[in-house]
Coordinates of C-alpha atoms in Angstrom, one line a residue:
M289 CA -0.2 -53.1 -66.7
A290 CA 1.2 -50.2 -65.1
Q291 CA 1.6 -50.4 -61.5
P292 CA 0.0 -47.0 -59.5
Q293 CA 2.6 -44.6 -58.7
P294 CA 2.6 -43.5 -54.6
Q295 CA 1.2 -40.3 -54.3
P296 CA 3.8 -37.9 -52.8
Q297 CA 3.0 -37.3 -49.2
T298 CA 1.9 -33.7 -47.9
Q299 CA 4.6 -31.7 -46.2
I300 CA 4.6 -29.3 -43.7
D301 CA 6.8 -27.0 -42.3
G302 CA 8.1 -26.2 -38.8
N303 CA 5.8 -23.5 -38.6
T304 CA 2.9 -26.2 -38.7
L305 CA 4.4 -28.2 -36.5
V306 CA 4.9 -26.3 -33.6
A307 CA 1.4 -25.0 -33.9
K308 CA -0.3 -28.7 -34.2
T309 CA 2.1 -30.1 -31.5
L310 CA 0.5 -27.0 -29.1
I311 CA -2.6 -27.9 -30.3
R312 CA -2.0 -31.5 -29.2
A313 CA -0.9 -30.5 -25.7
G314 CA -4.1 -28.6 -25.4
V315 CA -3.0 -25.1 -25.6
T316 CA -5.8 -23.0 -26.6
H317 CA -4.4 -19.4 -26.1
M318 CA -1.2 -17.1 -27.1
F319 CA -0.1 -14.1 -26.5
G320 CA 2.7 -12.5 -28.3
V321 CA 3.7 -9.3 -30.9
V322 CA 5.0 -11.2 -34.1
G323 CA 7.1 -10.4 -36.7
I324 CA 10.1 -11.6 -38.1
P325 CA 10.5 -15.3 -37.8
V326 CA 7.3 -15.9 -36.0
T327 CA 4.5 -14.2 -38.1
S328 CA 3.7 -17.5 -39.9
L329 CA 3.8 -19.6 -36.3
A330 CA 1.1 -17.1 -35.4
T331 CA -1.0 -17.2 -38.0
R332 CA -0.8 -20.9 -38.2
S333 CA -1.6 -21.5 -34.9
V334 CA -5.1 -19.3 -35.4
S335 CA -5.8 -21.3 -38.8
L336 CA -5.3 -24.6 -36.4
G337 CA -7.8 -23.4 -33.3
I338 CA -5.4 -21.3 -31.2
R339 CA -6.8 -18.0 -29.9
F340 CA -3.9 -15.5 -30.4
I341 CA -3.9 -12.5 -28.4
A342 CA -1.7 -9.6 -30.3
F343 CA -0.1 -6.8 -28.0
H344 CA 1.7 -4.0 -28.4
N345 CA 4.6 -4.9 -26.2
E346 CA 6.1 -8.0 -25.3
Q347 CA 6.2 -6.9 -21.5
S348 CA 2.3 -6.5 -21.5
A349 CA 2.2 -9.8 -23.6
G350 CA 4.4 -11.9 -21.2
Y351 CA 2.6 -10.7 -18.2
A352 CA -0.7 -12.0 -19.5
A353 CA 0.7 -15.0 -20.3
S354 CA 2.3 -15.6 -16.4
A355 CA -1.3 -14.6 -15.3
Y356 CA -3.2 -16.6 -17.5
G357 CA -0.6 -19.4 -16.6
Y358 CA -1.8 -18.8 -12.6
L359 CA -5.3 -18.4 -13.6
T360 CA -5.8 -21.2 -15.3
G361 CA -3.3 -23.7 -14.2
K362 CA -2.1 -24.4 -17.7
P363 CA 0.9 -22.7 -19.0
G364 CA 0.5 -19.4 -20.2
I365 CA 2.8 -19.1 -23.8
L366 CA 4.2 -15.9 -24.8
L367 CA 5.1 -15.4 -28.3
T368 CA 8.1 -13.3 -29.5
V369 CA 10.3 -12.1 -32.1
S370 CA 14.2 -12.6 -31.9
G371 CA 16.8 -10.6 -30.5
P372 CA 15.1 -7.6 -28.6
G373 CA 12.2 -9.2 -28.8
C374 CA 12.9 -12.1 -26.7
V375 CA 14.9 -9.9 -24.4
H376 CA 11.5 -7.6 -24.0
G377 CA 9.8 -10.8 -23.3
L378 CA 12.2 -11.5 -20.2
A379 CA 9.6 -9.3 -18.4
G380 CA 7.0 -11.8 -18.4
L381 CA 9.4 -14.7 -17.6
S382 CA 11.0 -13.5 -14.5
N383 CA 7.5 -12.4 -13.7
A384 CA 6.5 -16.0 -14.1
A385 CA 9.7 -16.7 -12.0
A386 CA 9.1 -15.0 -9.3
N387 CA 5.5 -15.5 -8.8
G388 CA 5.8 -19.8 -9.4
W389 CA 3.4 -19.2 -12.3
P390 CA 3.6 -21.7 -15.1
T391 CA 4.6 -19.9 -18.7
V392 CA 6.4 -20.7 -21.6
L393 CA 8.4 -18.2 -23.7
I394 CA 9.0 -19.1 -27.4
S395 CA 11.3 -16.7 -29.4
G396 CA 12.1 -17.3 -32.9
S397 CA 15.7 -17.2 -33.6
S398 CA 18.5 -16.4 -36.1
D399 CA 19.6 -19.3 -39.0
Q400 CA 21.7 -21.6 -37.1
S401 CA 24.2 -21.7 -40.3
Y402 CA 25.0 -18.1 -39.6
S403 CA 25.4 -18.2 -36.1
G404 CA 28.0 -16.0 -34.9
R405 CA 28.2 -13.9 -38.0
G406 CA 26.0 -11.1 -37.0
D407 CA 22.5 -12.6 -38.4
F408 CA 19.3 -10.2 -38.0
Q409 CA 18.8 -9.9 -34.5
E410 CA 21.4 -13.0 -33.6
L411 CA 21.6 -13.6 -29.7
D412 CA 22.3 -16.3 -27.6
Q413 CA 18.9 -16.3 -26.3
V414 CA 19.0 -19.7 -24.0
S415 CA 22.0 -18.1 -22.5
V416 CA 20.0 -14.8 -22.0
V417 CA 17.0 -16.6 -20.6
K418 CA 18.2 -18.9 -17.9
P419 CA 18.0 -16.8 -14.7
F420 CA 14.1 -17.1 -15.4
S421 CA 14.0 -20.1 -17.0
K422 CA 13.6 -23.4 -15.1
F423 CA 14.0 -25.1 -18.4
S424 CA 15.2 -24.4 -21.9
A425 CA 15.3 -26.2 -25.4
K426 CA 16.3 -25.8 -28.7
P427 CA 15.4 -28.2 -31.1
G428 CA 18.1 -28.2 -33.8
K429 CA 16.1 -29.6 -36.5
I430 CA 12.5 -29.9 -37.7
S431 CA 12.2 -33.8 -35.9
E432 CA 13.1 -32.4 -32.7
I433 CA 9.9 -29.7 -32.5
P434 CA 7.2 -32.1 -30.7
G435 CA 9.7 -33.6 -28.2
R436 CA 10.8 -29.8 -27.1
V437 CA 7.3 -28.7 -27.6
F438 CA 6.3 -31.4 -25.0
D439 CA 9.1 -30.8 -22.7
V440 CA 8.6 -27.0 -22.0
L441 CA 4.9 -27.1 -21.5
S442 CA 5.3 -29.8 -18.8
R443 CA 8.5 -28.5 -17.2
A444 CA 6.9 -24.9 -16.6
G445 CA 4.0 -26.6 -14.6
S446 CA 6.2 -29.5 -12.7
G447 CA 7.3 -28.9 -9.1
R448 CA 6.7 -25.0 -8.3
P449 CA 5.6 -23.9 -11.1
G450 CA 7.8 -21.2 -13.6
G451 CA 9.1 -20.1 -16.5
T452 CA 10.3 -22.6 -19.0
Y453 CA 11.7 -21.5 -23.0
L454 CA 11.6 -22.5 -26.2
D455 CA 14.3 -21.2 -28.5
L456 CA 13.3 -21.5 -32.6
P457 CA 15.6 -21.1 -35.0
T458 CA 14.5 -19.3 -38.5
D459 CA 16.0 -22.3 -40.8
V460 CA 14.0 -25.1 -38.6
L461 CA 10.8 -23.1 -39.1
H462 CA 11.5 -23.2 -42.9
Q463 CA 12.4 -27.0 -42.9
T464 CA 9.5 -29.4 -43.9
I465 CA 8.4 -32.6 -43.2
S466 CA 5.8 -35.1 -44.2
E467 CA 2.4 -35.1 -42.4
S468 CA 2.6 -38.6 -41.3
D469 CA 6.2 -38.1 -40.4
A470 CA 4.9 -35.3 -38.5
E471 CA 2.3 -37.1 -37.1
E472 CA 4.3 -39.8 -35.4
L473 CA 6.4 -37.4 -34.1
I474 CA 4.1 -35.8 -32.3
K475 CA 2.6 -39.2 -30.9
S476 CA 6.1 -40.3 -29.7
A477 CA 6.8 -37.0 -27.8
E478 CA 3.1 -37.2 -26.2
E479 CA 3.8 -40.6 -24.8
S480 CA 7.3 -39.9 -23.6
L481 CA 5.9 -36.7 -21.7
Y482 CA 8.0 -35.4 -18.8
S483 CA 6.7 -36.2 -15.5
E484 CA 7.8 -34.9 -11.7
E485 CA 6.5 -37.5 -9.3
A486 CA 4.3 -35.6 -7.0
R487 CA 5.2 -35.8 -2.8
V488 CA 3.4 -36.0 0.0
P489 CA 4.3 -36.1 3.6
D490 CA 4.2 -39.4 5.6
V491 CA 1.5 -40.0 8.5
A492 CA 4.2 -38.9 11.1
A493 CA 5.0 -35.7 9.7
L494 CA 1.1 -34.9 9.7
E495 CA 0.4 -36.0 13.2
K496 CA 3.5 -33.9 14.2
A497 CA 1.6 -30.7 12.4
V498 CA -1.8 -31.7 13.8
A499 CA -0.1 -31.8 17.5
A500 CA 1.4 -28.2 17.2
I501 CA -1.7 -26.8 15.9
R502 CA -3.7 -28.7 18.9
A503 CA -1.3 -27.8 21.6
A504 CA -0.9 -24.3 20.0
E505 CA -2.7 -21.3 22.2
R506 CA -2.6 -18.9 19.7
P507 CA -2.5 -20.9 16.3
L508 CA -2.6 -18.6 12.6
L509 CA -3.2 -20.4 9.1
V510 CA -1.4 -17.7 6.2
V511 CA -2.7 -18.7 3.1
G512 CA -0.5 -17.3 0.0
K513 CA -1.3 -17.4 -3.8
G514 CA 0.1 -20.8 -3.6
A515 CA -3.0 -22.3 -2.4
A516 CA -4.8 -20.2 -4.9
Y517 CA -3.3 -21.5 -7.7
A518 CA -3.4 -25.0 -6.1
R519 CA -7.1 -24.8 -5.9
A520 CA -7.1 -25.3 -2.5
E521 CA -10.5 -23.7 -1.1
A522 CA -12.4 -26.3 -0.2
E523 CA -9.8 -27.9 2.2
V524 CA -9.0 -24.5 3.3
K525 CA -12.6 -23.7 4.6
K526 CA -12.6 -27.1 5.8
L527 CA -9.5 -27.4 7.8
V528 CA -11.1 -23.8 9.4
E529 CA -14.1 -25.0 10.0
L530 CA -12.6 -28.0 12.0
T531 CA -10.2 -25.8 14.4
G532 CA -11.6 -22.6 14.3
I533 CA -8.5 -21.3 13.3
P534 CA -7.9 -17.5 12.5
F535 CA -6.6 -17.3 9.1
L536 CA -4.5 -14.3 7.6
P537 CA -4.7 -14.2 3.7
T538 CA -1.6 -12.7 1.6
P539 CA -2.6 -10.2 -0.8
M540 CA -3.5 -12.5 -4.0
G541 CA -4.6 -15.2 -1.4
K542 CA -7.4 -12.9 -0.4
G543 CA -10.7 -14.5 -1.5
L544 CA -9.7 -18.6 -0.9
L545 CA -12.0 -17.7 2.1
P546 CA -14.7 -14.5 1.7
D547 CA -12.7 -11.4 3.2
N548 CA -16.1 -10.9 5.5
H549 CA -15.6 -14.7 7.0
E550 CA -15.4 -14.3 11.1
L551 CA -12.2 -15.6 11.2
A552 CA -10.3 -13.4 8.8
A553 CA -7.5 -12.0 10.6
T554 CA -6.4 -9.5 7.7
A555 CA -7.8 -6.4 10.2
A556 CA -6.0 -7.5 12.5
R557 CA -2.8 -8.4 10.7
S558 CA -0.1 -7.0 13.5
L559 CA -1.5 -8.4 16.6
A560 CA -2.3 -11.5 14.4
I561 CA 1.5 -12.4 13.5
G562 CA 3.0 -10.8 16.2
K563 CA 1.2 -12.6 18.8
C564 CA 0.5 -16.0 17.0
D565 CA 2.8 -19.1 18.7
V566 CA 2.2 -21.8 15.5
A567 CA 1.5 -20.7 12.2
V568 CA 0.8 -23.0 9.6
V569 CA 2.1 -21.4 6.3
V570 CA 0.3 -22.7 3.3
G571 CA 1.7 -21.9 -0.4
A572 CA 3.0 -18.2 0.8
R573 CA 7.1 -17.8 1.2
L574 CA 8.3 -16.0 4.0
N575 CA 9.8 -13.4 1.8
W576 CA 9.5 -9.5 2.2
L577 CA 6.0 -9.8 2.4
L578 CA 5.6 -11.6 5.7
H579 CA 8.6 -9.8 7.2
F580 CA 10.6 -13.0 6.4
G581 CA 9.0 -14.5 9.6
E582 CA 11.4 -12.8 12.0
P583 CA 11.0 -10.5 14.8
P584 CA 10.1 -7.9 15.9
K585 CA 7.0 -8.1 13.4
W586 CA 6.4 -11.7 14.4
N587 CA 6.6 -13.3 17.8
K588 CA 10.0 -14.7 18.4
D589 CA 9.0 -17.9 19.8
V590 CA 6.9 -18.7 16.8
K591 CA 6.5 -22.3 15.2
F592 CA 6.1 -22.1 11.5
I593 CA 4.8 -25.0 9.6
L594 CA 5.6 -24.5 5.6
I595 CA 3.4 -26.8 3.3
D596 CA 5.4 -25.8 0.1
I597 CA 5.6 -28.1 -3.4
C598 CA 9.3 -26.5 -3.4
E599 CA 11.7 -28.4 -1.0
E600 CA 14.4 -26.0 -1.3
E601 CA 12.0 -23.3 -0.4
I602 CA 11.3 -25.3 3.1
E603 CA 15.3 -25.9 3.6
L604 CA 16.1 -22.1 2.9
R605 CA 13.3 -21.2 6.1
K606 CA 14.6 -24.1 8.4
P607 CA 11.0 -23.9 10.0
Y608 CA 10.1 -26.0 13.1
L609 CA 8.4 -28.3 10.5
G610 CA 8.0 -28.7 7.0
L611 CA 5.7 -30.4 4.6
I612 CA 6.4 -30.9 1.0
G613 CA 3.8 -31.2 -1.5
D614 CA 0.9 -29.6 -3.0
A615 CA -1.2 -27.5 -1.3
K616 CA -4.5 -28.8 -1.7
K617 CA -3.5 -32.3 -1.4
V618 CA -1.5 -32.1 1.9
L619 CA -4.5 -29.9 3.5
G620 CA -6.5 -32.5 2.6
M621 CA -4.4 -35.0 4.3
I622 CA -4.2 -32.9 7.7
N623 CA -7.8 -32.6 7.2
E624 CA -8.4 -36.1 7.6
V625 CA -5.8 -36.5 10.8
I626 CA -8.1 -33.7 12.4
K627 CA -11.1 -35.4 11.6
D628 CA -10.6 -38.3 13.3
D629 CA -9.6 -36.7 16.7
P630 CA -11.7 -33.3 16.3
F631 CA -11.0 -30.2 18.1
C632 CA -12.1 -26.3 17.2
L633 CA -10.8 -23.4 19.0
G634 CA -14.6 -21.8 19.0
R635 CA -15.6 -18.0 19.5
D636 CA -15.1 -18.1 23.0
N637 CA -11.3 -18.6 22.9
P638 CA -9.2 -15.9 24.1
W639 CA -7.2 -15.9 20.8
V640 CA -10.1 -15.8 18.6
K641 CA -11.6 -13.2 20.6
S642 CA -8.9 -10.9 20.8
I643 CA -8.6 -11.1 16.6
S644 CA -12.1 -10.7 16.2
S645 CA -11.9 -7.7 18.6
K646 CA -9.4 -5.8 16.8
V647 CA -10.9 -6.5 13.5
K648 CA -13.9 -5.3 14.6
D649 CA -11.7 -2.1 15.8
N650 CA -10.0 -1.7 12.9
V651 CA -12.6 -2.1 10.5
G652 CA -14.9 0.4 12.3
K653 CA -11.6 3.2 12.4
M654 CA -11.7 2.9 8.7
E655 CA -15.4 2.4 8.1
L656 CA -15.3 5.8 9.5
G657 CA -12.7 7.6 7.2
L658 CA -14.8 5.8 4.0
G659 CA -17.8 7.3 5.1
K660 CA -16.0 11.2 4.5
E661 CA -16.5 12.6 1.1
V662 CA -13.8 14.3 0.7
V663 CA -13.7 16.3 -2.6
P664 CA -11.0 17.0 -4.2
F665 CA -10.9 12.8 -3.9
N666 CA -8.4 11.5 -1.5
F667 CA -7.7 7.9 -2.1
M668 CA -10.4 6.5 0.5
T669 CA -13.6 8.2 -1.3
P670 CA -13.2 6.9 -4.7
M671 CA -12.3 3.4 -3.1
K672 CA -15.6 3.1 -1.3
I673 CA -17.6 4.1 -4.2
I674 CA -15.6 1.7 -6.1
R675 CA -15.9 -1.0 -3.7
D676 CA -19.8 -0.9 -3.3
A677 CA -20.0 -1.0 -7.1
I678 CA -17.9 -4.3 -6.8
L679 CA -19.9 -5.6 -4.4
G680 CA -23.2 -4.6 -6.2
V681 CA -21.9 -6.9 -9.2
G682 CA -22.5 -9.8 -7.2
S683 CA -21.4 -13.7 -8.1
P684 CA -19.3 -14.4 -10.5
A685 CA -17.1 -11.9 -9.0
P686 CA -15.3 -9.4 -11.0
V687 CA -11.3 -10.2 -11.1
L688 CA -9.6 -7.3 -10.0
V689 CA -6.3 -6.0 -11.1
S690 CA -4.6 -3.6 -8.9
E691 CA -1.0 -1.9 -9.2
G692 CA 0.3 1.3 -7.8
A693 CA 1.8 1.9 -5.1
N694 CA -1.1 4.1 -2.9
T695 CA -3.7 2.8 -5.2
M696 CA -2.7 -0.9 -4.1
D697 CA -2.0 -0.5 -0.3
V698 CA -5.2 1.0 0.0
G699 CA -7.1 -1.2 -2.5
R700 CA -5.9 -4.4 -0.5
A701 CA -7.4 -2.8 2.8
V702 CA -10.7 -1.7 1.2
L703 CA -11.3 -3.8 -1.7
P704 CA -13.1 -6.8 -1.0
Q705 CA -12.1 -10.5 -2.6
M706 CA -15.4 -12.9 -2.0
E707 CA -14.0 -15.7 -4.4
P708 CA -10.8 -17.4 -5.3
R709 CA -8.4 -16.0 -8.0
T710 CA -10.0 -12.4 -7.9
R711 CA -7.0 -10.6 -7.2
L712 CA -4.2 -9.7 -9.3
D713 CA -1.5 -7.4 -8.4
A714 CA 2.4 -6.6 -8.5
G715 CA 3.1 -9.7 -6.6
T716 CA 6.0 -11.3 -5.3
W717 CA 8.4 -9.2 -7.3
G718 CA 6.4 -5.7 -7.0
T719 CA 6.2 -5.1 -10.6
M720 CA 4.8 -1.8 -12.2
G721 CA 3.3 -2.5 -15.3
V722 CA 1.5 -5.7 -15.2
G723 CA -2.1 -3.7 -15.0
L724 CA -3.2 -3.9 -18.5
G725 CA -1.5 -7.6 -19.4
Y726 CA -3.4 -8.9 -16.4
C727 CA -6.6 -7.4 -17.6
I728 CA -5.9 -9.1 -20.7
A729 CA -4.8 -12.5 -19.2
A730 CA -8.1 -12.3 -16.9
A731 CA -10.3 -11.1 -19.2
V732 CA -9.5 -14.1 -21.7
A733 CA -9.4 -17.1 -19.3
C734 CA -12.1 -15.9 -17.0
P735 CA -14.7 -14.4 -20.0
E736 CA -17.6 -15.3 -17.6
R737 CA -16.1 -12.5 -15.0
L738 CA -16.2 -8.7 -15.6
V739 CA -12.3 -7.5 -15.2
V740 CA -11.9 -4.6 -13.1
A741 CA -8.6 -2.3 -12.6
V742 CA -7.8 0.0 -10.3
E743 CA -4.3 1.6 -11.3
G744 CA -2.1 4.4 -10.2
D745 CA -1.6 6.8 -13.0
S746 CA 2.2 5.7 -13.1
G747 CA 1.7 2.0 -13.4
F748 CA -1.3 2.9 -15.9
G749 CA 1.4 4.6 -17.7
F750 CA 3.6 1.6 -18.4
S751 CA 1.1 -0.5 -20.3
A752 CA -1.4 2.1 -21.3
M753 CA -1.1 1.6 -25.2
E754 CA -3.1 -1.8 -25.0
V755 CA -5.9 0.0 -24.4
E756 CA -6.2 0.0 -28.3
T757 CA -6.1 -4.2 -27.7
L758 CA -9.0 -4.5 -25.2
V759 CA -11.2 -2.3 -27.9
R760 CA -9.6 -4.6 -30.9
Y761 CA -10.7 -7.8 -29.1
Q762 CA -13.7 -6.2 -27.3
L763 CA -13.0 -7.3 -23.8
P764 CA -14.8 -6.9 -20.9
V765 CA -12.4 -4.7 -18.9
V766 CA -13.1 -1.4 -17.3
I767 CA -10.0 0.8 -16.3
I768 CA -10.0 3.1 -13.1
V769 CA -6.9 5.4 -13.3
F770 CA -6.5 7.3 -9.8
N771 CA -4.8 10.4 -11.3
N772 CA -3.0 12.0 -8.7
G773 CA -0.3 13.8 -11.5
G774 CA 2.5 11.5 -10.3
V775 CA 4.7 8.7 -8.9
Y776 CA 3.1 8.9 -5.4
G777 CA 1.5 12.3 -6.7
G778 CA 2.9 15.5 -7.8
D779 CA 5.4 17.8 -7.0
R780 CA 6.7 16.9 -3.4
R781 CA 9.8 18.8 -2.9
T782 CA 10.5 21.1 -0.7
P783 CA 11.7 24.9 -1.5
E784 CA 15.0 23.6 -0.3
E785 CA 15.6 21.0 -3.3
I786 CA 14.4 23.1 -6.0
T787 CA 17.9 24.4 -6.9
G788 CA 20.5 23.5 -9.7
P789 CA 20.3 24.5 -13.4
H790 CA 17.1 22.8 -14.4
K791 CA 15.4 23.7 -11.3
G792 CA 12.9 24.6 -14.0
D793 CA 12.0 20.8 -14.8
P794 CA 9.3 18.9 -13.1
A795 CA 10.0 16.8 -10.1
P796 CA 11.2 13.2 -10.7
T797 CA 7.8 12.2 -9.4
S798 CA 5.4 14.2 -11.2
F799 CA 3.4 13.8 -14.3
V800 CA 1.1 16.3 -16.6
H801 CA -1.2 17.9 -14.0
E802 CA -5.0 16.5 -14.8
A803 CA -3.7 14.2 -18.0
K804 CA -6.5 13.2 -20.1
Y805 CA -6.0 9.3 -19.8
H806 CA -9.9 8.7 -20.9
V807 CA -9.5 10.4 -24.1
M808 CA -7.0 7.8 -25.1
M809 CA -9.4 5.3 -24.8
E810 CA -11.8 7.1 -27.0
A811 CA -9.3 7.5 -29.7
F812 CA -9.7 3.5 -30.4
G813 CA -13.3 3.3 -29.9
G814 CA -13.7 2.5 -26.1
K815 CA -15.4 4.2 -23.5
G816 CA -13.7 7.0 -21.8
Y817 CA -15.1 9.4 -18.5
L818 CA -13.4 12.2 -16.5
V819 CA -14.5 12.2 -12.8
K820 CA -14.4 14.5 -10.0
T821 CA -17.2 14.1 -7.6
P822 CA -18.3 11.3 -6.1
A823 CA -21.8 11.4 -8.2
E824 CA -19.9 11.4 -11.4
L825 CA -17.4 8.0 -10.7
K826 CA -20.9 6.5 -9.2
S827 CA -22.5 7.4 -12.6
A828 CA -19.5 5.9 -14.6
L829 CA -19.1 2.7 -12.6
D830 CA -22.7 1.7 -13.0
E831 CA -23.0 2.7 -16.9
S832 CA -19.5 0.7 -17.6
F833 CA -20.1 -2.1 -15.1
S834 CA -23.5 -2.6 -16.9
A835 CA -21.9 -2.2 -20.5
R836 CA -19.4 -4.8 -20.0
K837 CA -16.9 -3.2 -22.5
P838 CA -13.7 -1.2 -22.8
A839 CA -13.6 1.8 -20.5
V840 CA -11.4 4.2 -18.9
I841 CA -12.3 6.0 -15.9
N842 CA -10.0 8.8 -15.4
V843 CA -10.3 9.6 -11.9
I844 CA -8.9 13.1 -10.5
L845 CA -7.3 13.3 -6.9
D846 CA -5.7 15.7 -5.3
P847 CA -2.0 15.5 -6.0
Y848 CA -0.5 15.5 -2.7
A849 CA -3.4 12.6 -1.7
G850 CA -0.6 10.1 -1.6
S851 CA 2.6 9.2 0.0
E852 CA 5.5 6.9 -0.3
S853 CA 4.4 3.2 -0.3
G854 CA 3.2 1.9 2.9
R855 CA 6.2 -0.6 4.6
L856 CA 9.0 0.3 2.1
E857 CA 9.6 4.0 3.0
H858 CA 12.9 3.1 4.7
K859 CA 14.3 1.7 1.3
N860 CA 14.1 4.9 -0.4

């Protein structure tokens, strides 16, 4: 009797193996721009269950991937083509590195056998990404794919989160392997997953921190987006309740506790940082956003207690005390120490009273300005209307995306954050162009929330074409464009500056007057609104918020309403 012949095993190529490995690693979403040689990778990923959000531009897709990593705590995935696609993707990777958000850039690359011979879009991409990547990997053959995929994903989120890079040569994507061998490779890679031992402070360091807080006459808690990323809101709330310490959030730390909390010091920022004698800084860096922790903005004798996941960051700043570890865990340990010997400043404490008094005074002055309806619009009048509309949504609160010099600066003061991780803005790098990418990431990562972007017309212009992406995926995003006709506004030149052979050209800061940005959204089937009065803005917000469909509200401002960006005027 003839022996049965073994059945040939099903073969899969490198594209499918990458997709299968991503699925096994828990990846559910991918952002990018397809083309040679990664179109098949995107298609196979979708067929296996990954949602692929296709963009017009790798920069916006990269910003989306980085924000997705921040909002979910899982690495955001950016897929690009080779050469220029990878270079464009560096915008997202560098943004991830600067902000400490887990992101993986995956780029196709040229055939290894043609290296150095001028293959299509040939580039040494591993070298190119090096300044912005914590770790890079390049499988030289198909069997190396699973291990490399798991490596870049795990390292993106280890220690201080950041960007990693996976290079996929064309020839490796075309190689094949049996499904059974592929499964064994994935299983082996999963079992040997890279991990970094989590560090926590010792008891003596914790007790020293608590003793410093207890002895302080004017303590201050500063919470940054690192604390938000760590999901430390419950621990922050507990520390504030146990100690009665005033707190100051950085822009994306807003919402860890509600902005209207009685101990919020945002509206008394100058007083808080200028007079505090002990500052507990959690998940925030003493960089330009916090005036480097130096006088004259800060008290020259202030003692900094830095809580950071990154040892190098603490060593760089040389604080009074550094506590290395995850913000959520370290704050939890501090709370346990305090709980055994509780203390609380109380509302009658002179420091708390001075902060509260200054907050009340400054908020009162701001409300006076907000109470005046100015037409043609300044920045304050529409901001108040937008604030009231956002507060009217309730919980879950919308995710607020903000970019643009004046628009973002005014919005930080006026627009409220009541829940954690509901604000996305230019961040540590002050990056313009993040708006639409962030909106798409927020809509995908937080499908239960409305997404509202408040953008200057310059910031909007960086990524405006992605309104088509909003419509294509029917994402609940409302874009509000503050249109004052340029960067900071229209033509700000003095007569003496309008000289030379090109004096008839528009100013470097000016755009087309009252540009019809809302029509751009209508061109793709979304809803557009042109707004020039308070009544028109209120109606547009009410309708668009209720519809939860892609919309652009084009708010026409006085072109002279803006000014050069707040604290940075001296740099221009």
